[in-house]
């Protein structure tokens, strides 16, 4: 599977992904990519965020690869079982936000995360499509141990990427070329485009 064969739906997290963030760069770089936009990046609401994601998946004309970062990972996991399995080929999840322990998070651009957003607790059942979880050993929003637990619960392949902070601009990961390589490996592992849809039709 190649990026040109699928629609890359980029799902940013709390506070969004600014123009220098690797997610925004990927949205500009890949012709088949688009960002799932939210009404308010600083006031997340589980129902509205998952609804926007479901609408974006429903509008896709090609198999979908979900690319989530931080709270975008939580959005994907919460919506996973409501998404049409014949449309979602896989999920590339990066630096998950551990909303169950949000009280430990640092202040982000002057904001603290509101626990009443509905994102906690995180679902613990398997995700119904292939997924890889890229985790950092020095992420202030999710410990590596917690990321291991989540990957196991979700049935996602875990990539321990080293001490990369939150894998965002603040941690020096704007372009993040290693991420593009990781995404490429993931797409290759999924096989030819449409194979999952053909299997489900059978």
PDB file of C-alpha atoms in Angstrom:
ATOM      1  CA  UNK A   1       0.000   0.000   0.000  1.00  0.00           C
ATOM      2  CA  UNK A   2       1.238   3.480  -0.896  1.00  0.00           C
ATOM      3  CA  UNK A   3       0.237   6.916   0.369  1.00  0.00           C
ATOM      4  CA  UNK A   4      -1.150   7.656  -3.102  1.00  0.00           C
ATOM      5  CA  UNK A   5      -3.557   4.705  -2.773  1.00  0.00           C
ATOM      6  CA  UNK A   6      -5.223   5.884   0.425  1.00  0.00           C
ATOM      7  CA  UNK A   7      -6.643   8.974   2.059  1.00  0.00           C
ATOM      8  CA  UNK A   8      -4.526  10.149   4.975  1.00  0.00           C
ATOM      9  CA  UNK A   9      -6.810  11.667   7.578  1.00  0.00           C
ATOM     10  CA  UNK A  10      -4.678  13.696   9.976  1.00  0.00           C
ATOM     11  CA  UNK A  11      -6.183  13.997  13.451  1.00  0.00           C
ATOM     12  CA  UNK A  12      -4.435  16.638  15.618  1.00  0.00           C
ATOM     13  CA  UNK A  13      -4.681  16.816  19.375  1.00  0.00           C
ATOM     14  CA  UNK A  14      -5.379  19.408  22.034  1.00  0.00           C
ATOM     15  CA  UNK A  15      -4.311  22.906  20.860  1.00  0.00           C
ATOM     16  CA  UNK A  16      -4.120  21.650  17.269  1.00  0.00           C
ATOM     17  CA  UNK A  17      -1.013  21.269  15.137  1.00  0.00           C
ATOM     18  CA  UNK A  18       0.579  24.550  14.076  1.00  0.00           C
ATOM     19  CA  UNK A  19       2.093  25.136  10.616  1.00  0.00           C
ATOM     20  CA  UNK A  20       5.499  23.754  11.630  1.00  0.00           C
ATOM     21  CA  UNK A  21       4.164  20.584  13.275  1.00  0.00           C
ATOM     22  CA  UNK A  22       4.907  17.363  11.389  1.00  0.00           C
ATOM     23  CA  UNK A  23       1.175  16.721  10.979  1.00  0.00           C
ATOM     24  CA  UNK A  24       0.698  20.034   9.185  1.00  0.00           C
ATOM     25  CA  UNK A  25       3.785  19.406   7.082  1.00  0.00           C
ATOM     26  CA  UNK A  26       2.427  15.991   6.078  1.00  0.00           C
ATOM     27  CA  UNK A  27      -0.901  17.577   5.155  1.00  0.00           C
ATOM     28  CA  UNK A  28       0.967  19.848   2.752  1.00  0.00           C
ATOM     29  CA  UNK A  29       3.364  17.152   1.527  1.00  0.00           C
ATOM     30  CA  UNK A  30       0.957  14.316   0.696  1.00  0.00           C
ATOM     31  CA  UNK A  31      -1.583  15.025  -2.029  1.00  0.00           C
ATOM     32  CA  UNK A  32      -4.047  12.560  -0.513  1.00  0.00           C
ATOM     33  CA  UNK A  33      -3.875  14.024   3.009  1.00  0.00           C
ATOM     34  CA  UNK A  34      -6.333  16.303   4.772  1.00  0.00           C
ATOM     35  CA  UNK A  35      -6.733  17.493   8.344  1.00  0.00           C
ATOM     36  CA  UNK A  36      -9.803  16.688  10.415  1.00  0.00           C
ATOM     37  CA  UNK A  37     -10.607  20.190  11.641  1.00  0.00           C
ATOM     38  CA  UNK A  38     -12.230  20.855  15.010  1.00  0.00           C
ATOM     39  CA  UNK A  39     -14.302  23.863  16.015  1.00  0.00           C
ATOM     40  CA  UNK A  40     -12.157  24.714  19.044  1.00  0.00           C
ATOM     41  CA  UNK A  41      -8.732  23.144  19.536  1.00  0.00           C
ATOM     42  CA  UNK A  42      -8.465  24.431  23.117  1.00  0.00           C
ATOM     43  CA  UNK A  43     -11.913  23.327  24.292  1.00  0.00           C
ATOM     44  CA  UNK A  44     -12.125  19.693  23.161  1.00  0.00           C
ATOM     45  CA  UNK A  45     -15.382  17.824  23.492  1.00  0.00           C
ATOM     46  CA  UNK A  46     -15.471  14.083  22.917  1.00  0.00           C
ATOM     47  CA  UNK A  47     -18.831  13.964  21.158  1.00  0.00           C
ATOM     48  CA  UNK A  48     -18.088  16.775  18.706  1.00  0.00           C
ATOM     49  CA  UNK A  49     -14.502  15.658  18.043  1.00  0.00           C
ATOM     50  CA  UNK A  50     -15.474  12.062  17.288  1.00  0.00           C
ATOM     51  CA  UNK A  51     -18.396  13.258  15.167  1.00  0.00           C
ATOM     52  CA  UNK A  52     -16.044  15.351  13.018  1.00  0.00           C
ATOM     53  CA  UNK A  53     -13.815  12.324  12.587  1.00  0.00           C
ATOM     54  CA  UNK A  54     -16.706  10.047  11.610  1.00  0.00           C
ATOM     55  CA  UNK A  55     -17.907  12.613   9.073  1.00  0.00           C
ATOM     56  CA  UNK A  56     -14.432  12.857   7.541  1.00  0.00           C
ATOM     57  CA  UNK A  57     -14.153   9.083   7.230  1.00  0.00           C
ATOM     58  CA  UNK A  58     -17.623   8.935   5.685  1.00  0.00           C
ATOM     59  CA  UNK A  59     -16.614  11.477   3.032  1.00  0.00           C
ATOM     60  CA  UNK A  60     -13.492   9.586   1.986  1.00  0.00           C
ATOM     61  CA  UNK A  61     -13.483   8.036  -1.475  1.00  0.00           C
ATOM     62  CA  UNK A  62     -10.438   5.817  -0.817  1.00  0.00           C
ATOM     63  CA  UNK A  63      -9.338   3.526   1.998  1.00  0.00           C
ATOM     64  CA  UNK A  64      -8.470   5.660   5.021  1.00  0.00           C
ATOM     65  CA  UNK A  65      -5.327   5.758   7.137  1.00  0.00           C
ATOM     66  CA  UNK A  66      -5.896   7.672  10.364  1.00  0.00           C
ATOM     67  CA  UNK A  67      -2.876   9.627  11.593  1.00  0.00           C
ATOM     68  CA  UNK A  68      -3.393  10.774  15.165  1.00  0.00           C
ATOM     69  CA  UNK A  69      -1.214  12.729  17.569  1.00  0.00           C
ATOM     70  CA  UNK A  70      -1.784  13.281  21.294  1.00  0.00           C
ATOM     71  CA  UNK A  71      -5.504  13.852  21.979  1.00  0.00           C
ATOM     72  CA  UNK A  72      -6.085  12.921  18.346  1.00  0.00           C
ATOM     73  CA  UNK A  73      -5.089   9.384  19.345  1.00  0.00           C
ATOM     74  CA  UNK A  74      -7.762   9.375  22.045  1.00  0.00           C
ATOM     75  CA  UNK A  75     -10.285  10.703  19.512  1.00  0.00           C
ATOM     76  CA  UNK A  76      -9.513   7.849  17.124  1.00  0.00           C
ATOM     77  CA  UNK A  77      -9.677   5.186  19.816  1.00  0.00           C
ATOM     78  CA  UNK A  78     -13.000   6.469  21.147  1.00  0.00           C
ATOM     79  CA  UNK A  79     -14.490   6.549  17.638  1.00  0.00           C
ATOM     80  CA  UNK A  80     -12.905   3.308  16.417  1.00  0.00           C
ATOM     81  CA  UNK A  81     -15.868   0.966  16.860  1.00  0.00           C
ATOM     82  CA  UNK A  82     -18.290   3.446  15.273  1.00  0.00           C
ATOM     83  CA  UNK A  83     -16.195   3.837  12.123  1.00  0.00           C
ATOM     84  CA  UNK A  84     -17.076   1.707   9.065  1.00  0.00           C
ATOM     85  CA  UNK A  85     -14.452  -1.079   9.067  1.00  0.00           C
ATOM     86  CA  UNK A  86     -14.575  -1.379   5.287  1.00  0.00           C
ATOM     87  CA  UNK A  87     -13.291   2.197   4.971  1.00  0.00           C
ATOM     88  CA  UNK A  88     -10.524   2.305   7.591  1.00  0.00           C
ATOM     89  CA  UNK A  89      -7.368   0.464   6.503  1.00  0.00           C
ATOM     90  CA  UNK A  90      -5.327   1.345   9.587  1.00  0.00           C
ATOM     91  CA  UNK A  91      -4.262   3.886  12.201  1.00  0.00           C
ATOM     92  CA  UNK A  92      -0.849   5.459  12.787  1.00  0.00           C
ATOM     93  CA  UNK A  93      -0.946   6.696  16.384  1.00  0.00           C
ATOM     94  CA  UNK A  94       1.766   8.973  17.780  1.00  0.00           C
ATOM     95  CA  UNK A  95       2.462  10.195  21.335  1.00  0.00           C
ATOM     96  CA  UNK A  96      -0.881   9.306  22.920  1.00  0.00           C
ATOM     97  CA  UNK A  97      -2.375  11.666  25.456  1.00  0.00           C
ATOM     98  CA  UNK A  98      -3.005   9.763  28.678  1.00  0.00           C
ATOM     99  CA  UNK A  99      -6.272  11.513  29.548  1.00  0.00           C
ATOM    100  CA  UNK A 100      -6.768   9.203  32.533  1.00  0.00           C
ATOM    101  CA  UNK A 101      -3.835  10.984  34.194  1.00  0.00           C
ATOM    102  CA  UNK A 102      -4.307  14.468  32.752  1.00  0.00           C
ATOM    103  CA  UNK A 103      -3.746  16.108  36.150  1.00  0.00           C
ATOM    104  CA  UNK A 104      -0.032  15.428  35.620  1.00  0.00           C
ATOM    105  CA  UNK A 105       0.141  17.211  32.265  1.00  0.00           C
ATOM    106  CA  UNK A 106       2.068  20.474  31.897  1.00  0.00           C
ATOM    107  CA  UNK A 107       0.292  23.731  31.086  1.00  0.00           C
ATOM    108  CA  UNK A 108      -0.073  24.022  27.299  1.00  0.00           C
ATOM    109  CA  UNK A 109      -0.014  27.517  25.822  1.00  0.00           C
ATOM    110  CA  UNK A 110      -1.506  28.840  29.056  1.00  0.00           C
ATOM    111  CA  UNK A 111      -4.251  26.213  29.187  1.00  0.00           C
ATOM    112  CA  UNK A 112      -4.822  23.262  31.487  1.00  0.00           C
ATOM    113  CA  UNK A 113      -6.782  20.262  30.272  1.00  0.00           C
ATOM    114  CA  UNK A 114     -10.400  20.148  31.450  1.00  0.00           C
ATOM    115  CA  UNK A 115     -11.202  16.690  32.794  1.00  0.00           C
ATOM    116  CA  UNK A 116     -14.903  17.190  31.956  1.00  0.00           C
ATOM    117  CA  UNK A 117     -14.273  16.887  28.211  1.00  0.00           C
ATOM    118  CA  UNK A 118     -15.473  13.270  28.193  1.00  0.00           C
ATOM    119  CA  UNK A 119     -12.234  11.759  26.870  1.00  0.00           C
ATOM    120  CA  UNK A 120     -11.509   9.850  30.077  1.00  0.00           C
ATOM    121  CA  UNK A 121     -11.460   6.986  30.612  1.00  0.00           C
ATOM    122  CA  UNK A 122      -9.698   5.733  27.503  1.00  0.00           C
ATOM    123  CA  UNK A 123     -11.270   2.656  25.878  1.00  0.00           C
ATOM    124  CA  UNK A 124      -9.348  -0.529  26.620  1.00  0.00           C
ATOM    125  CA  UNK A 125     -10.734  -2.897  23.994  1.00  0.00           C
ATOM    126  CA  UNK A 126      -8.939  -3.869  20.781  1.00  0.00           C
ATOM    127  CA  UNK A 127      -9.113  -1.426  17.868  1.00  0.00           C
ATOM    128  CA  UNK A 128     -10.977  -3.092  14.966  1.00  0.00           C
ATOM    129  CA  UNK A 129      -8.310  -2.265  12.363  1.00  0.00           C
ATOM    130  CA  UNK A 130      -4.497  -2.532  12.179  1.00  0.00           C
ATOM    131  CA  UNK A 131      -2.687   0.078  14.243  1.00  0.00           C
ATOM    132  CA  UNK A 132       0.810   1.079  15.287  1.00  0.00           C
ATOM    133  CA  UNK A 133       1.523   3.206  18.359  1.00  0.00           C
ATOM    134  CA  UNK A 134       4.697   5.320  18.335  1.00  0.00           C
ATOM    135  CA  UNK A 135       5.659   6.249  21.895  1.00  0.00           C
ATOM    136  CA  UNK A 136       8.382   8.406  23.411  1.00  0.00           C
ATOM    137  CA  UNK A 137      10.309   7.566  26.546  1.00  0.00           C
ATOM    138  CA  UNK A 138      10.232  11.189  27.745  1.00  0.00           C
ATOM    139  CA  UNK A 139       6.667  12.247  26.901  1.00  0.00           C
ATOM    140  CA  UNK A 140       5.175  14.504  29.607  1.00  0.00           C
ATOM    141  CA  UNK A 141       1.667  13.568  28.445  1.00  0.00           C
ATOM    142  CA  UNK A 142       2.084   9.790  28.625  1.00  0.00           C
ATOM    143  CA  UNK A 143       4.710   7.612  30.290  1.00  0.00           C
ATOM    144  CA  UNK A 144       6.306   4.842  28.283  1.00  0.00           C
ATOM    145  CA  UNK A 145       4.916   2.262  30.689  1.00  0.00           C
ATOM    146  CA  UNK A 146       1.419   3.583  30.165  1.00  0.00           C
ATOM    147  CA  UNK A 147       1.935   3.615  26.374  1.00  0.00           C
ATOM    148  CA  UNK A 148       2.907  -0.051  26.564  1.00  0.00           C
ATOM    149  CA  UNK A 149      -0.310  -0.830  28.466  1.00  0.00           C
ATOM    150  CA  UNK A 150      -2.420   1.059  25.927  1.00  0.00           C
ATOM    151  CA  UNK A 151      -0.769  -0.576  22.913  1.00  0.00           C
ATOM    152  CA  UNK A 152      -1.418  -4.002  24.426  1.00  0.00           C
ATOM    153  CA  UNK A 153      -5.050  -3.175  25.228  1.00  0.00           C
ATOM    154  CA  UNK A 154      -5.688  -1.760  21.758  1.00  0.00           C
ATOM    155  CA  UNK A 155      -3.905  -4.557  19.907  1.00  0.00           C
ATOM    156  CA  UNK A 156      -1.516  -2.030  18.357  1.00  0.00           C
ATOM    157  CA  UNK A 157       2.096  -2.703  17.437  1.00  0.00           C
ATOM    158  CA  UNK A 158       4.297  -0.600  19.712  1.00  0.00           C
ATOM    159  CA  UNK A 159       7.271   1.398  18.470  1.00  0.00           C
ATOM    160  CA  UNK A 160       9.450   2.730  21.297  1.00  0.00           C
ATOM    161  CA  UNK A 161      11.014   5.666  19.497  1.00  0.00           C
ATOM    162  CA  UNK A 162      13.445   6.880  22.184  1.00  0.00           C
ATOM    163  CA  UNK A 163      13.409  10.041  24.263  1.00  0.00           C
ATOM    164  CA  UNK A 164      11.545  12.324  21.854  1.00  0.00           C
ATOM    165  CA  UNK A 165       9.408  14.363  24.240  1.00  0.00           C
ATOM    166  CA  UNK A 166       5.858  14.764  22.927  1.00  0.00           C
ATOM    167  CA  UNK A 167       7.038  14.346  19.314  1.00  0.00           C
ATOM    168  CA  UNK A 168       5.971  17.854  18.385  1.00  0.00           C
ATOM    169  CA  UNK A 169       7.536  21.192  17.483  1.00  0.00           C
ATOM    170  CA  UNK A 170       8.448  21.926  21.105  1.00  0.00           C
ATOM    171  CA  UNK A 171      10.522  18.740  21.250  1.00  0.00           C
ATOM    172  CA  UNK A 172      12.244  19.539  17.949  1.00  0.00           C
ATOM    173  CA  UNK A 173      10.070  17.360  15.730  1.00  0.00           C
ATOM    174  CA  UNK A 174       8.694  19.626  13.075  1.00  0.00           C
ATOM    175  CA  UNK A 175       9.733  17.786   9.901  1.00  0.00           C
ATOM    176  CA  UNK A 176      10.194  14.391  11.685  1.00  0.00           C
ATOM    177  CA  UNK A 177      11.614  12.408   8.722  1.00  0.00           C
ATOM    178  CA  UNK A 178      11.778   9.259  10.856  1.00  0.00           C
ATOM    179  CA  UNK A 179       8.013   9.466  11.154  1.00  0.00           C
ATOM    180  CA  UNK A 180       7.580   9.398   7.393  1.00  0.00           C
ATOM    181  CA  UNK A 181       9.752   6.285   7.284  1.00  0.00           C
ATOM    182  CA  UNK A 182       7.676   4.685  10.038  1.00  0.00           C
ATOM    183  CA  UNK A 183       4.483   5.521   8.152  1.00  0.00           C
ATOM    184  CA  UNK A 184       5.942   4.000   4.997  1.00  0.00           C
ATOM    185  CA  UNK A 185       6.783   0.763   6.837  1.00  0.00           C
ATOM    186  CA  UNK A 186       3.253   0.648   8.222  1.00  0.00           C
ATOM    187  CA  UNK A 187       1.664   1.136   4.796  1.00  0.00           C
ATOM    188  CA  UNK A 188       3.862  -1.584   3.304  1.00  0.00           C
ATOM    189  CA  UNK A 189       2.851  -3.987   6.052  1.00  0.00           C
ATOM    190  CA  UNK A 190      -0.830  -3.428   5.270  1.00  0.00           C
ATOM    191  CA  UNK A 191      -0.428  -4.882   1.789  1.00  0.00           C
ATOM    192  CA  UNK A 192      -2.142  -3.786  -1.448  1.00  0.00           C
ATOM    193  CA  UNK A 193      -4.816  -1.108  -1.251  1.00  0.00           C
ATOM    194  CA  UNK A 194      -8.308  -2.543  -1.122  1.00  0.00           C
ATOM    195  CA  UNK A 195      -7.229  -5.957   0.166  1.00  0.00           C
ATOM    196  CA  UNK A 196      -9.049  -5.465   3.486  1.00  0.00           C
ATOM    197  CA  UNK A 197     -12.189  -4.329   1.689  1.00  0.00           C
ATOM    198  CA  UNK A 198     -12.092  -7.389  -0.584  1.00  0.00           C
ATOM    199  CA  UNK A 199     -11.592  -9.652   2.423  1.00  0.00           C
ATOM    200  CA  UNK A 200     -14.539  -8.135   4.261  1.00  0.00           C
ATOM    201  CA  UNK A 201     -16.731  -8.494   1.165  1.00  0.00           C
ATOM    202  CA  UNK A 202     -15.942 -12.219   1.105  1.00  0.00           C
TER     203      UNK A 202
END
